mmCIF file of C-alpha atoms in Angstrom:
data_model
loop_
_atom_site.group_PDB
_atom_site.id
_atom_site.type_symbol
_atom_site.label_atom_id
_atom_site.label_comp_id
_atom_site.label_asym_id
_atom_site.label_seq_id
_atom_site.Cartn_x
_atom_site.Cartn_y
_atom_site.Cartn_z
ATOM 1 C CA MET A 7 0.000 0.000 0.000
ATOM 2 C CA ASN A 8 3.035 2.299 0.145
ATOM 3 C CA PHE A 9 2.248 3.365 -3.434
ATOM 4 C CA LEU A 10 -0.420 5.619 -1.900
ATOM 5 C CA LEU A 11 2.016 7.779 0.087
ATOM 6 C CA ASN A 12 2.684 10.239 -2.736
ATOM 7 C CA SER A 13 -1.042 10.676 -3.362
ATOM 8 C CA ILE A 14 -1.864 11.108 0.310
ATOM 9 C CA THR A 15 0.947 13.630 0.751
ATOM 10 C CA LYS A 16 -0.341 15.648 -2.204
ATOM 11 C CA TYR A 17 -3.922 15.546 -0.939
ATOM 12 C CA ARG A 18 -2.889 16.717 2.521
ATOM 13 C CA ARG A 19 -0.667 19.560 1.287
ATOM 14 C CA ASP A 20 -3.234 20.775 -1.223
ATOM 15 C CA LEU A 21 -5.929 20.815 1.456
ATOM 16 C CA HIS A 22 -3.676 22.458 4.014
ATOM 17 C CA GLN A 23 -3.424 25.524 1.785
ATOM 18 C CA ILE A 24 -7.203 26.100 1.631
ATOM 19 C CA PRO A 25 -8.478 25.878 5.226
ATOM 20 C CA GLU A 26 -12.134 26.800 5.777
ATOM 21 C CA ILE A 27 -14.307 26.851 8.886
ATOM 22 C CA GLY A 28 -17.479 24.845 9.460
ATOM 23 C CA PHE A 29 -20.136 24.965 6.722
ATOM 24 C CA LYS A 30 -17.880 27.291 4.703
ATOM 25 C CA GLU A 31 -15.776 24.469 3.213
ATOM 26 C CA PHE A 32 -16.705 25.143 -0.416
ATOM 27 C CA LYS A 33 -13.166 25.022 -1.862
ATOM 28 C CA THR A 34 -12.454 21.951 0.229
ATOM 29 C CA GLN A 35 -15.646 20.303 -0.994
ATOM 30 C CA LYS A 36 -14.751 21.107 -4.615
ATOM 31 C CA TYR A 37 -11.313 19.550 -4.155
ATOM 32 C CA ILE A 38 -12.775 16.383 -2.601
ATOM 33 C CA ILE A 39 -15.395 16.023 -5.353
ATOM 34 C CA GLU A 40 -12.858 16.535 -8.144
ATOM 35 C CA THR A 41 -10.423 14.068 -6.568
ATOM 36 C CA LEU A 42 -13.067 11.371 -6.068
ATOM 37 C CA THR A 43 -14.462 11.925 -9.562
ATOM 38 C CA ALA A 44 -10.984 11.449 -11.041
ATOM 39 C CA MET A 45 -10.887 8.081 -9.259
ATOM 40 C CA GLY A 46 -14.104 7.054 -11.007
ATOM 41 C CA TYR A 47 -16.577 7.709 -8.190
ATOM 42 C CA SER A 48 -19.811 9.695 -8.314
ATOM 43 C CA PRO A 49 -19.677 11.850 -5.153
ATOM 44 C CA ASN A 50 -22.814 13.116 -3.430
ATOM 45 C CA ILE A 51 -23.274 16.390 -1.549
ATOM 46 C CA ILE A 52 -24.783 16.404 1.938
ATOM 47 C CA CYS A 53 -25.383 19.155 4.497
ATOM 48 C CA GLU A 54 -24.378 21.811 1.967
ATOM 49 C CA THR A 55 -20.586 21.387 2.216
ATOM 50 C CA GLY A 56 -20.244 17.681 3.038
ATOM 51 C CA VAL A 57 -19.480 14.886 0.581
ATOM 52 C CA TYR A 58 -20.097 11.151 0.640
ATOM 53 C CA ILE A 59 -19.729 8.149 -1.631
ATOM 54 C CA PHE A 60 -21.430 4.776 -1.330
ATOM 55 C CA ILE A 61 -19.570 1.797 -2.778
ATOM 56 C CA PRO A 62 -21.816 -1.261 -3.111
ATOM 57 C CA GLY A 63 -20.319 -4.682 -2.461
ATOM 58 C CA ASN A 64 -21.349 -8.292 -2.753
ATOM 59 C CA SER A 65 -23.008 -7.990 0.661
ATOM 60 C CA GLU A 66 -25.356 -5.319 1.947
ATOM 61 C CA TYR A 67 -23.369 -5.337 5.213
ATOM 62 C CA CYS A 68 -22.036 -1.774 5.238
ATOM 63 C CA LYS A 69 -19.091 -0.268 7.081
ATOM 64 C CA ALA A 70 -18.693 3.512 7.215
ATOM 65 C CA PHE A 71 -15.547 5.585 7.572
ATOM 66 C CA ARG A 72 -15.585 9.295 8.392
ATOM 67 C CA ALA A 73 -13.206 12.232 8.022
ATOM 68 C CA ASP A 74 -13.848 15.787 9.209
ATOM 69 C CA ILE A 75 -12.913 18.493 6.708
ATOM 70 C CA ASP A 76 -13.123 21.873 8.491
ATOM 71 C CA ALA A 77 -10.338 24.089 9.837
ATOM 72 C CA LEU A 78 -9.915 26.703 12.573
ATOM 73 C CA SER A 79 -9.772 30.492 12.806
ATOM 74 C CA ILE A 80 -6.050 30.534 13.590
ATOM 75 C CA GLN A 81 -3.249 32.419 11.834
ATOM 76 C CA GLU A 82 -0.649 29.851 10.793
ATOM 77 C CA GLU A 83 2.959 30.405 11.897
ATOM 78 C CA ASN A 84 4.493 27.468 10.011
ATOM 79 C CA THR A 85 6.702 28.560 7.104
ATOM 80 C CA CYS A 86 6.497 25.376 5.028
ATOM 81 C CA GLU A 87 5.909 25.585 1.282
ATOM 82 C CA PHE A 88 2.308 24.446 1.686
ATOM 83 C CA SER A 89 1.279 26.887 4.448
ATOM 84 C CA SER A 90 -2.259 28.257 4.540
ATOM 85 C CA LYS A 91 -3.152 30.671 1.766
ATOM 86 C CA HIS A 92 -6.254 31.798 3.666
ATOM 87 C CA SER A 93 -5.128 34.481 6.097
ATOM 88 C CA GLY A 94 -6.490 33.925 9.600
ATOM 89 C CA PHE A 95 -7.392 30.275 8.986
ATOM 90 C CA MET A 96 -5.425 27.075 9.446
ATOM 91 C CA HIS A 97 -5.755 23.311 9.568
ATOM 92 C CA ALA A 98 -4.470 23.335 13.147
ATOM 93 C CA CYS A 99 -6.340 20.191 14.206
ATOM 94 C CA GLY A 100 -5.222 17.780 11.512
ATOM 95 C CA HIS A 101 -8.464 17.587 9.580
ATOM 96 C CA ASP A 102 -6.515 18.029 6.343
ATOM 97 C CA GLY A 103 -4.740 14.797 7.285
ATOM 98 C CA HIS A 104 -7.976 13.005 8.129
ATOM 99 C CA THR A 105 -9.444 13.995 4.767
ATOM 100 C CA ALA A 106 -6.279 13.042 2.875
ATOM 101 C CA ALA A 107 -6.273 9.624 4.548
ATOM 102 C CA LEU A 108 -9.906 8.952 3.601
ATOM 103 C CA LEU A 109 -9.176 10.023 0.025
ATOM 104 C CA GLY A 110 -6.242 7.629 0.064
ATOM 105 C CA PHE A 111 -8.491 4.863 1.334
ATOM 106 C CA ALA A 112 -10.971 5.633 -1.456
ATOM 107 C CA GLU A 113 -8.121 5.394 -3.953
ATOM 108 C CA TYR A 114 -7.078 2.034 -2.520
ATOM 109 C CA LEU A 115 -10.625 0.682 -2.851
ATOM 110 C CA THR A 116 -10.515 1.360 -6.616
ATOM 111 C CA THR A 117 -7.890 -1.394 -6.856
ATOM 112 C CA ILE A 118 -10.239 -4.003 -5.351
ATOM 113 C CA LYS A 119 -12.549 -5.460 -7.995
ATOM 114 C CA ASN A 120 -14.435 -7.964 -5.869
ATOM 115 C CA LYS A 121 -15.650 -6.059 -2.821
ATOM 116 C CA SER A 122 -17.118 -8.377 -0.208
ATOM 117 C CA ILE A 123 -19.023 -5.671 1.691
ATOM 118 C CA SER A 124 -20.559 -2.273 1.007
ATOM 119 C CA THR A 125 -18.744 0.887 2.068
ATOM 120 C CA LEU A 126 -19.784 4.412 2.964
ATOM 121 C CA LEU A 127 -17.155 7.166 3.057
ATOM 122 C CA ILE A 128 -18.241 10.404 4.761
ATOM 123 C CA PHE A 129 -16.379 13.696 4.384
ATOM 124 C CA GLN A 130 -18.066 15.644 7.138
ATOM 125 C CA PRO A 131 -18.152 19.428 7.612
ATOM 126 C CA ALA A 132 -18.111 21.457 10.822
ATOM 127 C CA GLU A 133 -16.639 19.135 13.446
ATOM 128 C CA GLU A 134 -15.219 22.129 15.298
ATOM 129 C CA GLY A 135 -18.697 23.580 15.525
ATOM 130 C CA PRO A 136 -21.618 23.438 15.516
ATOM 131 C CA GLY A 137 -21.211 19.688 15.001
ATOM 132 C CA GLY A 138 -21.691 18.531 11.429
ATOM 133 C CA ALA A 139 -22.030 14.908 12.521
ATOM 134 C CA LYS A 140 -25.382 15.716 14.114
ATOM 135 C CA PHE A 141 -26.724 17.044 10.821
ATOM 136 C CA ILE A 142 -25.331 14.082 8.869
ATOM 137 C CA CYS A 143 -27.163 11.738 11.248
ATOM 138 C CA GLU A 144 -30.374 13.755 11.056
ATOM 139 C CA ALA A 145 -30.219 13.508 7.258
ATOM 140 C CA GLY A 146 -30.673 9.744 7.624
ATOM 141 C CA LEU A 147 -27.491 8.753 5.797
ATOM 142 C CA LEU A 148 -26.630 5.861 8.113
ATOM 143 C CA GLU A 149 -30.134 4.416 7.861
ATOM 144 C CA LYS A 150 -30.258 4.861 4.090
ATOM 145 C CA TYR A 151 -27.276 2.574 3.565
ATOM 146 C CA ARG A 152 -27.950 0.296 6.558
ATOM 147 C CA VAL A 153 -24.595 1.067 8.154
ATOM 148 C CA LYS A 154 -23.620 -1.565 10.751
ATOM 149 C CA GLU A 155 -20.267 -0.166 11.900
ATOM 150 C CA ILE A 156 -18.526 3.218 11.693
ATOM 151 C CA TYR A 157 -14.912 4.250 12.297
ATOM 152 C CA SER A 158 -12.839 7.406 12.431
ATOM 153 C CA PHE A 159 -9.491 8.538 13.802
ATOM 154 C CA HIS A 160 -7.857 11.732 15.007
ATOM 155 C CA LEU A 161 -4.233 12.730 14.723
ATOM 156 C CA PHE A 162 -2.768 13.221 18.193
ATOM 157 C CA PRO A 163 0.584 14.895 18.981
ATOM 158 C CA ASP A 164 0.646 13.556 22.548
ATOM 159 C CA LEU A 165 1.380 10.077 21.131
ATOM 160 C CA GLU A 166 4.561 9.014 19.381
ATOM 161 C CA GLU A 167 4.381 9.003 15.597
ATOM 162 C CA GLY A 168 2.486 6.010 14.265
ATOM 163 C CA THR A 169 1.109 4.877 17.620
ATOM 164 C CA VAL A 170 -2.547 3.811 17.604
ATOM 165 C CA SER A 171 -4.557 4.207 20.788
ATOM 166 C CA THR A 172 -8.142 3.843 21.938
ATOM 167 C CA LYS A 173 -10.240 2.081 24.582
ATOM 168 C CA ALA A 174 -13.634 0.486 25.063
ATOM 169 C CA GLY A 175 -16.482 2.482 26.568
ATOM 170 C CA PRO A 176 -16.243 6.227 27.362
ATOM 171 C CA PHE A 177 -13.291 7.700 25.477
ATOM 172 C CA PHE A 178 -14.039 11.400 24.928
ATOM 173 C CA ALA A 179 -16.267 13.544 27.128
ATOM 174 C CA GLN A 180 -19.625 15.167 26.618
ATOM 175 C CA ALA A 181 -19.060 18.900 26.240
ATOM 176 C CA THR A 182 -21.253 21.681 27.612
ATOM 177 C CA GLU A 183 -20.663 25.433 27.469
ATOM 178 C CA PHE A 184 -21.966 27.937 30.013
ATOM 179 C CA ASP A 185 -22.205 31.731 30.148
ATOM 180 C CA CYS A 186 -23.040 33.484 33.422
ATOM 181 C CA LYS A 187 -23.442 37.026 34.666
ATOM 182 C CA ILE A 188 -23.587 38.282 38.249
ATOM 183 C CA ILE A 189 -25.552 41.518 38.524
ATOM 184 C CA ALA A 190 -24.952 43.529 41.713
ATOM 185 C CA LYS A 191 -24.264 47.173 42.578
ATOM 186 C CA GLY A 192 -21.008 48.986 41.952
ATOM 187 C CA GLY A 193 -19.498 52.049 43.471
ATOM 188 C CA HIS A 194 -16.366 53.624 44.901
ATOM 189 C CA GLY A 195 -13.774 51.232 46.293
ATOM 190 C CA GLY A 196 -13.315 53.513 49.280
ATOM 191 C CA MET A 197 -16.983 53.199 50.243
ATOM 192 C CA PRO A 198 -17.740 49.464 49.811
ATOM 193 C CA HIS A 199 -20.611 49.629 52.304
ATOM 194 C CA LYS A 200 -22.609 51.574 49.739
ATOM 195 C CA THR A 201 -22.118 48.859 47.110
ATOM 196 C CA ASN A 202 -22.918 45.206 46.657
ATOM 197 C CA ASP A 203 -19.651 43.805 45.313
ATOM 198 C CA PRO A 204 -20.206 41.104 42.642
ATOM 199 C CA LEU A 205 -16.655 39.785 43.017
ATOM 200 C CA ILE A 206 -17.375 38.236 46.415
ATOM 201 C CA PRO A 207 -20.254 35.998 45.222
ATOM 202 C CA PHE A 208 -18.249 35.278 42.079
ATOM 203 C CA THR A 209 -15.423 33.726 44.104
ATOM 204 C CA LYS A 210 -17.922 31.786 46.234
ATOM 205 C CA ILE A 211 -19.598 30.373 43.135
ATOM 206 C CA ILE A 212 -16.313 29.241 41.584
ATOM 207 C CA ASP A 213 -15.238 27.639 44.846
ATOM 208 C CA SER A 214 -18.596 25.875 45.259
ATOM 209 C CA TYR A 215 -18.435 24.394 41.751
ATOM 210 C CA GLN A 216 -15.630 22.101 42.886
ATOM 211 C CA THR A 217 -17.877 20.479 45.484
ATOM 212 C CA ILE A 218 -20.108 19.274 42.651
ATOM 213 C CA ILE A 219 -17.336 17.086 41.287
ATOM 214 C CA SER A 220 -16.097 15.884 44.682
ATOM 215 C CA ARG A 221 -19.457 15.419 46.449
ATOM 216 C CA ASN A 222 -22.208 15.056 43.840
ATOM 217 C CA LEU A 223 -20.645 12.699 41.296
ATOM 218 C CA SER A 224 -19.940 9.067 42.034
ATOM 219 C CA PRO A 225 -16.289 8.405 42.916
ATOM 220 C CA PHE A 226 -16.320 6.083 39.888
ATOM 221 C CA SER A 227 -17.470 8.842 37.528
ATOM 222 C CA ALA A 228 -15.450 11.746 36.237
ATOM 223 C CA GLY A 229 -16.216 15.362 35.457
ATOM 224 C CA VAL A 230 -14.565 18.722 34.994
ATOM 225 C CA ILE A 231 -15.873 22.259 35.449
ATOM 226 C CA THR A 232 -13.564 24.932 34.089
ATOM 227 C CA VAL A 233 -14.085 28.693 34.126
ATOM 228 C CA GLY A 234 -11.694 29.910 31.478
ATOM 229 C CA LYS A 235 -12.831 33.498 31.007
ATOM 230 C CA PHE A 236 -14.163 36.215 33.296
ATOM 231 C CA ASN A 237 -14.623 39.978 32.988
ATOM 232 C CA GLY A 238 -15.415 42.606 35.607
ATOM 233 C CA GLY A 239 -14.428 46.162 36.341
ATOM 234 C CA THR A 240 -12.652 48.912 34.467
ATOM 235 C CA VAL A 241 -10.403 50.708 36.988
ATOM 236 C CA ARG A 242 -8.696 49.676 40.221
ATOM 237 C CA ASN A 243 -10.678 51.761 42.690
ATOM 238 C CA ILE A 244 -14.214 51.168 41.405
ATOM 239 C CA ILE A 245 -16.298 48.150 42.358
ATOM 240 C CA PRO A 246 -18.074 46.960 39.171
ATOM 241 C CA ASN A 247 -21.799 46.536 38.723
ATOM 242 C CA SER A 248 -21.417 43.073 37.270
ATOM 243 C CA VAL A 249 -19.079 40.190 36.506
ATOM 244 C CA ASP A 250 -19.320 37.916 33.463
ATOM 245 C CA PHE A 251 -17.766 34.475 33.410
ATOM 246 C CA HIS A 252 -17.681 31.661 30.877
ATOM 247 C CA GLY A 253 -16.601 28.046 30.957
ATOM 248 C CA THR A 254 -17.004 24.435 29.988
ATOM 249 C CA ILE A 255 -18.279 21.230 31.566
ATOM 250 C CA ARG A 256 -16.946 17.802 30.641
ATOM 251 C CA ALA A 257 -18.635 14.556 31.725
ATOM 252 C CA TYR A 258 -19.118 11.048 30.350
ATOM 253 C CA SER A 259 -22.862 10.530 30.547
ATOM 254 C CA GLN A 260 -25.990 12.589 29.967
ATOM 255 C CA GLU A 261 -27.043 11.869 33.553
ATOM 256 C CA ASP A 262 -23.830 13.291 35.003
ATOM 257 C CA THR A 263 -23.985 16.324 32.710
ATOM 258 C CA GLU A 264 -27.544 17.122 33.795
ATOM 259 C CA ASN A 265 -26.634 16.570 37.445
ATOM 260 C CA ILE A 266 -23.734 19.022 37.176
ATOM 261 C CA ILE A 267 -25.870 21.643 35.443
ATOM 262 C CA ASN A 268 -28.665 21.340 38.010
ATOM 263 C CA ARG A 269 -26.230 21.669 40.902
ATOM 264 C CA MET A 270 -24.624 24.724 39.306
ATOM 265 C CA LYS A 271 -28.058 26.321 38.995
ATOM 266 C CA ASP A 272 -28.758 25.482 42.658
ATOM 267 C CA ILE A 273 -25.526 27.196 43.646
ATOM 268 C CA HIS A 274 -26.505 30.249 41.608
ATOM 269 C CA ARG A 275 -29.935 30.461 43.257
ATOM 270 C CA GLY A 276 -28.477 30.013 46.731
ATOM 271 C CA THR A 277 -25.839 32.661 46.083
ATOM 272 C CA GLU A 278 -28.533 35.065 44.926
ATOM 273 C CA LEU A 279 -30.258 34.706 48.302
ATOM 274 C CA ALA A 280 -27.063 34.837 50.337
ATOM 275 C CA PHE A 281 -25.644 37.963 48.682
ATOM 276 C CA ASN A 282 -28.761 39.730 47.365
ATOM 277 C CA ILE A 283 -27.549 39.639 43.795
ATOM 278 C CA LYS A 284 -28.870 38.259 40.495
ATOM 279 C CA VAL A 285 -27.200 35.443 38.555
ATOM 280 C CA GLU A 286 -28.059 34.970 34.907
ATOM 281 C CA ASP A 287 -26.957 31.652 33.401
ATOM 282 C CA GLU A 288 -27.143 29.871 30.066
ATOM 283 C CA PHE A 289 -26.039 26.282 29.342
ATOM 284 C CA ARG A 290 -25.506 24.695 25.934
ATOM 285 C CA ILE A 291 -25.017 20.938 25.781
ATOM 286 C CA LEU A 292 -22.923 20.345 22.670
ATOM 287 C CA TYR A 293 -21.580 16.910 21.733
ATOM 288 C CA PRO A 294 -22.396 13.662 23.546
ATOM 289 C CA ALA A 295 -19.621 11.516 24.980
ATOM 290 C CA VAL A 296 -17.693 9.310 22.547
ATOM 291 C CA ILE A 297 -18.499 5.743 23.612
ATOM 292 C CA ASN A 298 -16.582 3.008 21.814
ATOM 293 C CA ASP A 299 -18.735 -0.078 21.328
ATOM 294 C CA ALA A 300 -17.408 -3.009 23.417
ATOM 295 C CA LYS A 301 -17.940 -5.720 20.779
ATOM 296 C CA LEU A 302 -16.505 -3.566 18.005
ATOM 297 C CA TYR A 303 -13.540 -2.700 20.213
ATOM 298 C CA LYS A 304 -12.719 -6.410 20.614
ATOM 299 C CA LYS A 305 -12.658 -6.711 16.828
ATOM 300 C CA PHE A 306 -10.488 -3.615 16.631
ATOM 301 C CA LEU A 307 -7.986 -5.100 19.097
ATOM 302 C CA ASN A 308 -7.554 -8.197 16.921
ATOM 303 C CA ILE A 309 -7.160 -6.068 13.803
ATOM 304 C CA SER A 310 -4.593 -3.728 15.402
ATOM 305 C CA ASN A 311 -2.223 -6.560 16.445
ATOM 306 C CA ASN A 312 0.142 -5.691 13.608
ATOM 307 C CA PHE A 313 0.202 -2.002 14.504
ATOM 308 C CA ASN A 314 1.943 -0.091 17.278
ATOM 309 C CA PHE A 315 -1.075 -0.164 19.577
ATOM 310 C CA ILE A 316 -1.351 0.969 23.202
ATOM 311 C CA GLU A 317 -4.421 0.946 25.421
ATOM 312 C CA GLY A 318 -5.854 4.447 25.652
ATOM 313 C CA GLU A 319 -7.147 6.403 28.602
ATOM 314 C CA THR A 320 -10.344 8.377 28.973
ATOM 315 C CA LEU A 321 -9.826 11.983 27.844
ATOM 316 C CA ALA A 322 -11.782 15.151 28.647
ATOM 317 C CA LEU A 323 -11.705 16.223 25.007
ATOM 318 C CA ALA A 324 -14.858 16.379 22.882
ATOM 319 C CA GLU A 325 -15.677 15.091 19.386
ATOM 320 C CA ASP A 326 -18.873 15.191 17.371
ATOM 321 C CA PHE A 327 -18.136 11.656 16.106
ATOM 322 C CA ALA A 328 -20.151 10.794 19.234
ATOM 323 C CA PHE A 329 -23.380 11.437 17.296
ATOM 324 C CA TYR A 330 -22.620 8.518 14.968
ATOM 325 C CA GLY A 331 -22.029 6.283 17.990
ATOM 326 C CA GLU A 332 -25.541 7.024 19.181
ATOM 327 C CA LYS A 333 -26.863 5.560 15.927
ATOM 328 C CA VAL A 334 -24.627 2.551 15.207
ATOM 329 C CA PRO A 335 -21.709 0.711 16.871
ATOM 330 C CA ALA A 336 -18.637 2.902 16.546
ATOM 331 C CA VAL A 337 -14.912 3.018 17.288
ATOM 332 C CA PHE A 338 -12.899 6.217 17.414
ATOM 333 C CA PHE A 339 -9.125 5.977 17.745
ATOM 334 C CA LEU A 340 -6.078 8.224 17.964
ATOM 335 C CA LEU A 341 -3.040 8.168 15.673
ATOM 336 C CA GLY A 342 0.148 9.655 17.098
ATOM 337 C CA THR A 343 2.136 12.348 15.260
ATOM 338 C CA LYS A 344 4.828 13.308 17.799
ATOM 339 C CA ASN A 345 8.282 13.408 16.183
ATOM 340 C CA LYS A 346 10.858 15.334 18.225
ATOM 341 C CA GLU A 347 13.579 14.997 15.578
ATOM 342 C CA LYS A 348 11.437 16.881 13.067
ATOM 343 C CA ASN A 349 10.017 19.179 15.771
ATOM 344 C CA PHE A 350 6.484 17.911 15.238
ATOM 345 C CA VAL A 351 5.519 18.412 18.872
ATOM 346 C CA SER A 352 3.079 21.339 18.820
ATOM 347 C CA PRO A 353 -0.348 20.645 20.353
ATOM 348 C CA LEU A 354 -3.634 20.528 18.478
ATOM 349 C CA HIS A 355 -5.205 23.938 17.857
ATOM 350 C CA SER A 356 -1.805 25.647 17.894
ATOM 351 C CA SER A 357 -0.478 27.882 15.116
ATOM 352 C CA THR A 358 2.534 25.596 14.565
ATOM 353 C CA PHE A 359 0.846 22.183 14.504
ATOM 354 C CA ASN A 360 2.347 19.972 11.806
ATOM 355 C CA PHE A 361 3.120 16.322 11.107
ATOM 356 C CA ASP A 362 4.820 13.917 8.698
ATOM 357 C CA GLU A 363 2.329 12.654 6.117
ATOM 358 C CA LYS A 364 3.737 9.125 6.297
ATOM 359 C CA VAL A 365 1.724 8.665 9.496
ATOM 360 C CA LEU A 366 -1.470 8.985 7.451
ATOM 361 C CA LEU A 367 -0.548 5.773 5.655
ATOM 362 C CA GLU A 368 -0.880 3.957 8.988
ATOM 363 C CA GLY A 369 -4.426 5.280 9.243
ATOM 364 C CA VAL A 370 -5.238 4.050 5.736
ATOM 365 C CA LYS A 371 -3.704 0.636 6.459
ATOM 366 C CA LEU A 372 -5.793 0.295 9.608
ATOM 367 C CA PHE A 373 -8.950 1.347 7.751
ATOM 368 C CA THR A 374 -8.119 -1.318 5.182
ATOM 369 C CA LYS A 375 -7.698 -4.060 7.804
ATOM 370 C CA ILE A 376 -11.011 -3.019 9.366
ATOM 371 C CA TRP A 377 -12.687 -3.104 5.949
ATOM 372 C CA GLU A 378 -11.226 -6.518 5.128
ATOM 373 C CA ASP A 379 -12.358 -8.087 8.411
ATOM 374 C CA ASN A 380 -15.388 -10.219 7.541
ATOM 375 C CA ASN A 381 -16.459 -10.977 11.102
ATOM 376 C CA GLU A 382 -19.829 -9.286 11.502
ATOM 377 C CA ILE A 383 -20.906 -8.051 14.921
#
């Protein structure tokens, strides 16, 4: 399969130069359609900027493989010859690699005349937001082609180059965003008794959040509440009228997510009474948790014997691939890109993220082994 490396490298470098954010991937879509058409396929458009192809086989048993195609609003700082040509946008999360790998897999499938099973390849928009997988699922694509299994991978610079890693059960977290505002009464810092300082209840709220994780979740569950942004005040000697703060919740079940949200609201209401202030809050549950199917994972373990595989650990990251897993058995895995000799060590979503395209060939090879496995679940 090494004959594919040149193609995959070209696909990745071409795509890297035209990064586009979710549901704006029109140049990316055009490139994918033209590339698949040149292979002899008849691509279909879905969800405005998505693409898919269905490849019928001798059996109706259908396996699906997915790549996300969108980029991020980040100004690239790499100086390679294929750097982003779209100022302010970059493939800083490896989706150019995911797409290139799936195109490479599609190219490989053209060499197989007698296909034992049917195959669905999904080039999905808007993984970074608002979650293109949800819209793909709502369009009924998986039901239309009677998909029985679905797979995807993500490049991961925390793992050594070429390492494959995943686990059964909860793998990535459910993600929820929250925006809050404490409304109080400001005034002069030298006369605090004539004010109602919002900073005091703000600190109490943040402190109380941590009791939710330690005292309201089971010791065998996991969750994270992070306040990553807050704003309040304009000058040093004036107590502000209000404080805004924003954050994220990560949990591994809908029940735990709802429990955390309800307890946060309880804390807000109690703080209102205790400090005579008003707390406005808004919560947005985004992606579900990524849950790798246990039976499919056992198959994956057997398939990955010939790869550099290590057992993964549960991560508090989020991925909209979770929506597919709510519909059909799914496995999501990581593919390492860390290479210190080439200085490929930058984290995802950084302006210097980069990797050696040869690692994508490992992804294609693993997709191929999955596709060739005839053991139905």
